[in-house]
PDB file of C-alpha atoms in Angstrom:
ATOM      1  CA  ASP A  45      -0.435   3.281 -17.773  1.00 51.00           C
ATOM      2  CA  ALA A  46       2.014   1.305 -15.671  1.00 56.00           C
ATOM      3  CA  GLY A  47       1.350   3.546 -12.675  1.00 93.00           C
ATOM      4  CA  ILE A  48      -2.430   3.269 -12.823  1.00 97.00           C
ATOM      5  CA  THR A  49      -4.508   0.191 -12.166  1.00 97.00           C
ATOM      6  CA  GLN A  50      -8.252  -0.301 -12.187  1.00 98.00           C
ATOM      7  CA  SER A  51     -10.257  -3.040 -10.551  1.00 97.00           C
ATOM      8  CA  PRO A  52     -12.169  -5.001 -11.456  1.00 98.00           C
ATOM      9  CA  ARG A  53     -11.342  -5.065 -15.172  1.00 98.00           C
ATOM     10  CA  HIS A  54     -14.650  -6.654 -16.060  1.00 98.00           C
ATOM     11  CA  LYS A  55     -17.893  -6.840 -14.116  1.00 98.00           C
ATOM     12  CA  VAL A  56     -21.409  -7.999 -14.825  1.00 98.00           C
ATOM     13  CA  THR A  57     -24.052  -6.924 -12.353  1.00 97.00           C
ATOM     14  CA  GLU A  58     -27.810  -6.751 -12.080  1.00 97.00           C
ATOM     15  CA  THR A  59     -29.993  -3.678 -12.192  1.00 97.00           C
ATOM     16  CA  GLY A  60     -30.458  -2.130  -8.762  1.00 97.00           C
ATOM     17  CA  THR A  61     -27.277  -3.467  -7.183  1.00 97.00           C
ATOM     18  CA  PRO A  62     -24.500  -1.192  -5.874  1.00 96.00           C
ATOM     19  CA  VAL A  63     -21.168  -1.304  -7.674  1.00 97.00           C
ATOM     20  CA  THR A  64     -17.802   0.191  -6.714  1.00 98.00           C
ATOM     21  CA  LEU A  65     -14.927   0.602  -9.132  1.00 98.00           C
ATOM     22  CA  ARG A  66     -11.443   1.323  -7.876  1.00 98.00           C
ATOM     23  CA  CYS A  67      -8.618   3.334  -9.378  1.00 98.00           C
ATOM     24  CA  HIS A  68      -5.177   3.045  -7.824  1.00 98.00           C
ATOM     25  CA  GLN A  69      -2.111   5.093  -8.764  1.00 97.00           C
ATOM     26  CA  THR A  70       1.511   4.876  -7.745  1.00 96.00           C
ATOM     27  CA  GLU A  71       2.544   8.239  -9.251  1.00 92.00           C
ATOM     28  CA  ASN A  72       1.496  10.423  -6.286  1.00 92.00           C
ATOM     29  CA  HIS A  73      -0.413  12.685  -8.691  1.00 92.00           C
ATOM     30  CA  ARG A  74      -2.793  15.180  -7.159  1.00 92.00           C
ATOM     31  CA  TYR A  75      -5.601  15.018  -9.731  1.00 93.00           C
ATOM     32  CA  MET A  76      -7.709  11.977 -10.555  1.00 95.00           C
ATOM     33  CA  TYR A  77     -10.658  11.650 -12.925  1.00 96.00           C
ATOM     34  CA  TRP A  78     -13.375   9.161 -13.830  1.00 98.00           C
ATOM     35  CA  TYR A  79     -14.691   8.983 -17.405  1.00 98.00           C
ATOM     36  CA  ARG A  80     -17.128   6.744 -19.192  1.00 98.00           C
ATOM     37  CA  GLN A  81     -16.850   5.863 -22.854  1.00 97.00           C
ATOM     38  CA  ASP A  82     -19.817   4.914 -24.992  1.00 94.00           C
ATOM     39  CA  PRO A  83     -20.070   4.462 -28.762  1.00 86.00           C
ATOM     40  CA  GLY A  84     -20.666   7.784 -30.494  1.00 77.00           C
ATOM     41  CA  HIS A  85     -20.001   9.826 -27.337  1.00 79.00           C
ATOM     42  CA  GLY A  86     -16.270   9.718 -26.871  1.00 85.00           C
ATOM     43  CA  LEU A  87     -15.174  10.020 -23.260  1.00 95.00           C
ATOM     44  CA  ARG A  88     -17.309  11.971 -20.822  1.00 96.00           C
ATOM     45  CA  LEU A  89     -16.185  13.192 -17.408  1.00 96.00           C
ATOM     46  CA  ILE A  90     -18.152  11.787 -14.468  1.00 97.00           C
ATOM     47  CA  HIS A  91     -16.319  13.146 -11.403  1.00 97.00           C
ATOM     48  CA  TYR A  92     -12.860  14.365 -10.572  1.00 96.00           C
ATOM     49  CA  SER A  93     -10.708  14.924  -7.519  1.00 95.00           C
ATOM     50  CA  TYR A  94      -8.170  17.659  -6.850  1.00 92.00           C
ATOM     51  CA  GLY A  95      -6.903  16.238  -3.575  1.00 92.00           C
ATOM     52  CA  VAL A  96      -7.731  13.934  -0.693  1.00 94.00           C
ATOM     53  CA  LYS A  97     -11.411  14.393   0.203  1.00 93.00           C
ATOM     54  CA  ASP A  98     -11.745  17.090  -2.515  1.00 95.00           C
ATOM     55  CA  THR A  99     -14.031  16.082  -5.355  1.00 96.00           C
ATOM     56  CA  ASP A 100     -16.346  17.724  -7.858  1.00 95.00           C
ATOM     57  CA  LYS A 101     -18.906  16.775 -10.474  1.00 95.00           C
ATOM     58  CA  GLY A 102     -18.307  16.412 -14.167  1.00 94.00           C
ATOM     59  CA  GLU A 103     -20.595  16.423 -17.164  1.00 92.00           C
ATOM     60  CA  VAL A 104     -22.441  13.147 -16.440  1.00 95.00           C
ATOM     61  CA  SER A 105     -22.412  12.771 -12.641  1.00 96.00           C
ATOM     62  CA  ASP A 106     -26.049  11.745 -12.033  1.00 96.00           C
ATOM     63  CA  GLY A 107     -26.241   8.276 -10.491  1.00 96.00           C
ATOM     64  CA  TYR A 108     -22.568   8.252  -9.476  1.00 98.00           C
ATOM     65  CA  SER A 109     -20.663   9.164  -6.337  1.00 97.00           C
ATOM     66  CA  VAL A 110     -16.939   9.190  -5.608  1.00 98.00           C
ATOM     67  CA  SER A 111     -14.604   9.139  -2.672  1.00 97.00           C
ATOM     68  CA  ARG A 112     -10.916   9.776  -2.183  1.00 97.00           C
ATOM     69  CA  SER A 113      -9.569   9.022   1.286  1.00 96.00           C
ATOM     70  CA  LYS A 114      -5.970   8.517   0.165  1.00 96.00           C
ATOM     71  CA  THR A 115      -3.890  10.145  -2.570  1.00 95.00           C
ATOM     72  CA  GLU A 116      -3.481   6.845  -4.388  1.00 97.00           C
ATOM     73  CA  ASP A 117      -7.103   5.659  -4.468  1.00 98.00           C
ATOM     74  CA  PHE A 118     -10.182   7.087  -6.168  1.00 98.00           C
ATOM     75  CA  LEU A 119     -13.412   5.107  -5.911  1.00 98.00           C
ATOM     76  CA  LEU A 120     -16.440   5.389  -8.185  1.00 98.00           C
ATOM     77  CA  THR A 121     -19.744   4.067  -6.820  1.00 98.00           C
ATOM     78  CA  LEU A 122     -22.943   3.369  -8.665  1.00 97.00           C
ATOM     79  CA  GLU A 123     -25.448   3.365  -5.807  1.00 93.00           C
ATOM     80  CA  SER A 124     -28.102   1.461  -7.767  1.00 96.00           C
ATOM     81  CA  ALA A 125     -26.874   0.341 -11.156  1.00 97.00           C
ATOM     82  CA  THR A 126     -29.063   0.855 -14.233  1.00 97.00           C
ATOM     83  CA  SER A 127     -28.726  -0.516 -17.765  1.00 97.00           C
ATOM     84  CA  SER A 128     -27.817   2.975 -18.995  1.00 96.00           C
ATOM     85  CA  GLN A 129     -24.642   2.732 -16.916  1.00 97.00           C
ATOM     86  CA  THR A 130     -23.359  -0.153 -19.010  1.00 97.00           C
ATOM     87  CA  SER A 131     -20.133   1.321 -20.333  1.00 98.00           C
ATOM     88  CA  VAL A 132     -16.363   1.257 -20.251  1.00 98.00           C
ATOM     89  CA  TYR A 133     -15.018   3.295 -17.336  1.00 98.00           C
ATOM     90  CA  PHE A 134     -11.592   4.890 -17.434  1.00 98.00           C
ATOM     91  CA  CYS A 135      -9.653   6.482 -14.640  1.00 98.00           C
ATOM     92  CA  ALA A 136      -7.066   9.150 -15.410  1.00 97.00           C
ATOM     93  CA  ILE A 137      -4.434  10.979 -13.396  1.00 95.00           C
ATOM     94  CA  SER A 138      -2.677  14.313 -13.797  1.00 92.00           C
ATOM     95  CA  GLU A 139      -0.098  16.394 -12.015  1.00 84.00           C
ATOM     96  CA  SER A 140      -2.089  19.313 -13.282  1.00 61.00           C
ATOM     97  CA  MET A 141      -0.115  22.240 -11.995  1.00 65.00           C
ATOM     98  CA  ARG A 142       3.022  21.153 -13.831  1.00 64.00           C
ATOM     99  CA  GLY A 143       3.039  21.657 -17.561  1.00 70.00           C
ATOM    100  CA  VAL A 144      -0.283  21.668 -19.343  1.00 77.00           C
ATOM    101  CA  GLY A 145      -2.082  19.170 -17.143  1.00 81.00           C
ATOM    102  CA  GLU A 146      -1.856  16.205 -19.468  1.00 90.00           C
ATOM    103  CA  GLN A 147      -3.844  13.203 -18.287  1.00 93.00           C
ATOM    104  CA  TYR A 148      -2.790   9.577 -18.365  1.00 95.00           C
ATOM    105  CA  PHE A 149      -5.320   6.795 -18.445  1.00 97.00           C
ATOM    106  CA  GLY A 150      -5.704   3.479 -16.705  1.00 97.00           C
ATOM    107  CA  PRO A 151      -6.609   0.242 -18.539  1.00 97.00           C
ATOM    108  CA  GLY A 152     -10.367   0.617 -18.045  1.00 97.00           C
ATOM    109  CA  THR A 153     -13.199  -1.385 -16.503  1.00 98.00           C
ATOM    110  CA  ARG A 154     -15.902  -2.867 -18.685  1.00 98.00           C
ATOM    111  CA  LEU A 155     -19.183  -2.843 -16.751  1.00 98.00           C
ATOM    112  CA  THR A 156     -22.326  -4.584 -17.931  1.00 97.00           C
ATOM    113  CA  VAL A 157     -25.607  -4.022 -16.096  1.00 97.00           C
ATOM    114  CA  THR A 158     -28.234  -6.639 -16.948  1.00 96.00           C
TER     115      THR A 158
ATOM    116  CA  GLN B 244     -22.160  23.227 -22.953  1.00 73.00           C
ATOM    117  CA  LYS B 245     -18.571  22.844 -24.105  1.00 79.00           C
ATOM    118  CA  GLU B 246     -18.332  21.005 -27.381  1.00 91.00           C
ATOM    119  CA  VAL B 247     -15.517  19.381 -29.279  1.00 94.00           C
ATOM    120  CA  GLU B 248     -16.271  18.235 -32.807  1.00 94.00           C
ATOM    121  CA  GLN B 249     -14.319  15.778 -34.911  1.00 93.00           C
ATOM    122  CA  ASN B 250     -15.017  14.170 -38.253  1.00 84.00           C
ATOM    123  CA  SER B 251     -16.105  10.690 -37.257  1.00 74.00           C
ATOM    124  CA  GLY B 252     -14.627   9.147 -40.374  1.00 81.00           C
ATOM    125  CA  PRO B 253     -13.684   6.511 -41.035  1.00 92.00           C
ATOM    126  CA  LEU B 254     -10.618   7.938 -42.729  1.00 95.00           C
ATOM    127  CA  SER B 255      -8.518   5.679 -44.917  1.00 97.00           C
ATOM    128  CA  VAL B 256      -5.084   6.567 -46.281  1.00 97.00           C
ATOM    129  CA  PRO B 257      -2.468   4.460 -48.073  1.00 97.00           C
ATOM    130  CA  GLU B 258       0.750   3.562 -46.313  1.00 97.00           C
ATOM    131  CA  GLY B 259       3.303   6.366 -46.578  1.00 97.00           C
ATOM    132  CA  ALA B 260       0.701   9.102 -47.095  1.00 97.00           C
ATOM    133  CA  ILE B 261      -0.121  12.016 -44.809  1.00 97.00           C
ATOM    134  CA  ALA B 262      -3.175  11.594 -42.610  1.00 97.00           C
ATOM    135  CA  SER B 263      -4.935  14.790 -41.571  1.00 96.00           C
ATOM    136  CA  LEU B 264      -7.264  14.824 -38.562  1.00 97.00           C
ATOM    137  CA  ASN B 265      -9.296  17.860 -37.603  1.00 96.00           C
ATOM    138  CA  CYS B 266     -11.045  19.159 -34.509  1.00 96.00           C
ATOM    139  CA  THR B 267     -13.025  22.276 -33.598  1.00 97.00           C
ATOM    140  CA  TYR B 268     -14.000  23.439 -30.124  1.00 96.00           C
ATOM    141  CA  SER B 269     -16.575  25.837 -28.755  1.00 94.00           C
ATOM    142  CA  ASP B 270     -15.047  27.181 -25.527  1.00 91.00           C
ATOM    143  CA  ARG B 271     -12.758  30.163 -26.183  1.00 90.00           C
ATOM    144  CA  GLY B 272     -11.420  29.835 -22.631  1.00 88.00           C
ATOM    145  CA  SER B 273      -9.862  26.463 -23.437  1.00 90.00           C
ATOM    146  CA  GLN B 274      -6.305  26.248 -22.240  1.00 87.00           C
ATOM    147  CA  SER B 275      -4.565  23.272 -23.811  1.00 92.00           C
ATOM    148  CA  PHE B 276      -5.278  20.820 -26.565  1.00 95.00           C
ATOM    149  CA  PHE B 277      -4.479  17.130 -26.723  1.00 96.00           C
ATOM    150  CA  TRP B 278      -4.447  14.273 -29.188  1.00 97.00           C
ATOM    151  CA  TYR B 279      -4.901  10.746 -27.889  1.00 97.00           C
ATOM    152  CA  ARG B 280      -4.648   7.524 -29.846  1.00 97.00           C
ATOM    153  CA  GLN B 281      -6.862   4.612 -28.867  1.00 97.00           C
ATOM    154  CA  TYR B 282      -6.500   1.118 -30.241  1.00 97.00           C
ATOM    155  CA  SER B 283      -9.576  -1.092 -30.168  1.00 94.00           C
ATOM    156  CA  GLY B 284     -10.208  -2.416 -26.674  1.00 94.00           C
ATOM    157  CA  LYS B 285      -7.407  -0.346 -25.147  1.00 96.00           C
ATOM    158  CA  SER B 286      -7.174   2.868 -23.164  1.00 97.00           C
ATOM    159  CA  PRO B 287      -6.391   6.285 -24.685  1.00 97.00           C
ATOM    160  CA  GLU B 288      -2.701   7.022 -25.098  1.00 97.00           C
ATOM    161  CA  LEU B 289      -1.406  10.610 -25.187  1.00 96.00           C
ATOM    162  CA  ILE B 290       0.555  11.353 -28.353  1.00 96.00           C
ATOM    163  CA  MET B 291       0.672  15.170 -28.592  1.00 94.00           C
ATOM    164  CA  PHE B 292      -0.349  18.317 -26.803  1.00 94.00           C
ATOM    165  CA  ILE B 293      -0.234  21.968 -27.834  1.00 95.00           C
ATOM    166  CA  TYR B 294      -1.155  25.211 -26.079  1.00 91.00           C
ATOM    167  CA  SER B 295       0.229  28.003 -28.298  1.00 91.00           C
ATOM    168  CA  ASN B 296      -0.880  29.040 -31.750  1.00 94.00           C
ATOM    169  CA  GLY B 297       1.133  27.483 -34.548  1.00 95.00           C
ATOM    170  CA  ASP B 298       2.699  24.116 -35.184  1.00 95.00           C
ATOM    171  CA  LYS B 299       4.343  21.615 -32.873  1.00 96.00           C
ATOM    172  CA  GLU B 300       6.250  18.678 -34.310  1.00 97.00           C
ATOM    173  CA  ASP B 301       7.186  15.394 -32.652  1.00 95.00           C
ATOM    174  CA  GLY B 302       8.635  12.794 -34.980  1.00 96.00           C
ATOM    175  CA  ARG B 303       6.038  11.925 -37.625  1.00 97.00           C
ATOM    176  CA  PHE B 304       3.328  13.883 -35.801  1.00 98.00           C
ATOM    177  CA  THR B 305       2.537  17.589 -36.142  1.00 98.00           C
ATOM    178  CA  ALA B 306      -0.142  19.336 -34.112  1.00 97.00           C
ATOM    179  CA  GLN B 307      -1.513  22.643 -35.335  1.00 97.00           C
ATOM    180  CA  LEU B 308      -3.505  25.160 -33.296  1.00 96.00           C
ATOM    181  CA  ASN B 309      -5.445  28.205 -34.420  1.00 96.00           C
ATOM    182  CA  LYS B 310      -7.211  29.761 -31.439  1.00 94.00           C
ATOM    183  CA  ALA B 311      -8.886  32.490 -33.502  1.00 94.00           C
ATOM    184  CA  SER B 312     -10.607  29.820 -35.596  1.00 95.00           C
ATOM    185  CA  GLN B 313     -10.976  27.445 -32.601  1.00 95.00           C
ATOM    186  CA  TYR B 314      -9.367  24.727 -34.655  1.00 95.00           C
ATOM    187  CA  VAL B 315      -6.844  21.996 -33.861  1.00 97.00           C
ATOM    188  CA  SER B 316      -5.400  19.467 -36.253  1.00 97.00           C
ATOM    189  CA  LEU B 317      -3.057  16.507 -36.240  1.00 98.00           C
ATOM    190  CA  LEU B 318      -0.945  15.514 -39.210  1.00 98.00           C
ATOM    191  CA  ILE B 319       0.641  12.083 -39.373  1.00 98.00           C
ATOM    192  CA  ARG B 320       3.402  11.880 -41.960  1.00 98.00           C
ATOM    193  CA  ASP B 321       4.568   8.620 -43.549  1.00 98.00           C
ATOM    194  CA  SER B 322       1.502   6.818 -42.161  1.00 98.00           C
ATOM    195  CA  GLN B 323       2.044   3.208 -41.126  1.00 97.00           C
ATOM    196  CA  PRO B 324      -0.482   0.385 -40.689  1.00 97.00           C
ATOM    197  CA  SER B 325       0.360   0.536 -36.962  1.00 97.00           C
ATOM    198  CA  ASP B 326      -1.133   4.062 -36.922  1.00 97.00           C
ATOM    199  CA  SER B 327      -4.564   2.531 -37.568  1.00 97.00           C
ATOM    200  CA  ALA B 328      -6.586   3.521 -34.502  1.00 97.00           C
ATOM    201  CA  THR B 329      -9.155   6.001 -33.272  1.00 96.00           C
ATOM    202  CA  TYR B 330      -7.758   9.469 -32.631  1.00 97.00           C
ATOM    203  CA  LEU B 331      -9.372  11.532 -29.907  1.00 96.00           C
ATOM    204  CA  CYS B 332      -9.138  15.302 -29.689  1.00 96.00           C
ATOM    205  CA  ALA B 333      -9.425  16.721 -26.160  1.00 96.00           C
ATOM    206  CA  VAL B 334      -9.585  20.259 -24.828  1.00 95.00           C
ATOM    207  CA  SER B 335      -8.842  21.326 -21.264  1.00 92.00           C
ATOM    208  CA  SER B 336     -10.454  24.043 -19.204  1.00 85.00           C
ATOM    209  CA  GLY B 337     -11.222  24.802 -15.572  1.00 82.00           C
ATOM    210  CA  SER B 338      -9.080  24.878 -12.461  1.00 80.00           C
ATOM    211  CA  ALA B 339      -8.518  21.106 -12.550  1.00 81.00           C
ATOM    212  CA  ARG B 340      -7.815  21.124 -16.312  1.00 84.00           C
ATOM    213  CA  GLN B 341     -10.866  18.983 -16.971  1.00 89.00           C
ATOM    214  CA  LEU B 342     -10.896  17.459 -20.444  1.00 92.00           C
ATOM    215  CA  THR B 343     -13.721  17.577 -22.952  1.00 94.00           C
ATOM    216  CA  PHE B 344     -13.318  14.981 -25.686  1.00 95.00           C
ATOM    217  CA  GLY B 345     -14.511  14.749 -29.242  1.00 94.00           C
ATOM    218  CA  SER B 346     -16.107  11.498 -30.347  1.00 93.00           C
ATOM    219  CA  GLY B 347     -12.977  10.457 -32.228  1.00 94.00           C
ATOM    220  CA  THR B 348     -11.889   9.812 -35.813  1.00 95.00           C
ATOM    221  CA  GLN B 349     -11.195   6.248 -36.885  1.00 95.00           C
ATOM    222  CA  LEU B 350      -8.095   6.067 -39.075  1.00 96.00           C
ATOM    223  CA  THR B 351      -7.153   3.085 -41.234  1.00 97.00           C
ATOM    224  CA  VAL B 352      -3.774   2.988 -42.971  1.00 97.00           C
ATOM    225  CA  LEU B 353      -3.886   0.578 -45.900  1.00 96.00           C
ATOM    226  CA  PRO B 354      -0.713  -1.457 -46.640  1.00 93.00           C
TER     227      PRO B 354
END
């Protein structure tokens, strides 16, 4: 995951506050994804992007919004954080139209909502 | 609802043995199939992918796909303690090749 960074890596926030997580890539890949990982649930897709300003919802998008104003950055925003959004968040990238669309993951952000 | 099922384990094998990990999926339109390895506290790491029926080998790893049975497996030969991790099966579908993951199988290789 040398070409993908996530910030912050750890965050503790209070219920009701807005939170923005950032994913930055240096690979110039077209596709970017946000997942959350919780015990017993594996990874679940929140939102994804297929180009600058082009985004769509995933399986668990309620309570989350995203933005992509540049190829290299994909932001995930929790407008009003809740305790159920305590999780580990992973960003992934893919040059989907080449090969089989394999995804590569960033290091993750551990978010705790108190 | 697309589903991917894996045996949650934990699965324990002795060093040098073959570890067999299994996965079934519900969406017949699935395009490609992936195995990721995840060490505790780390991010998922891609180890294999397969998209055609049959076997695909890469070193000590063999992925097997049977689309008629909607079944994917991963064999790890000559298992090493360093293979101890959680293995995630993932299936892609949709125009952006979105992934649906299983909940993972925890593998422990005993020295």
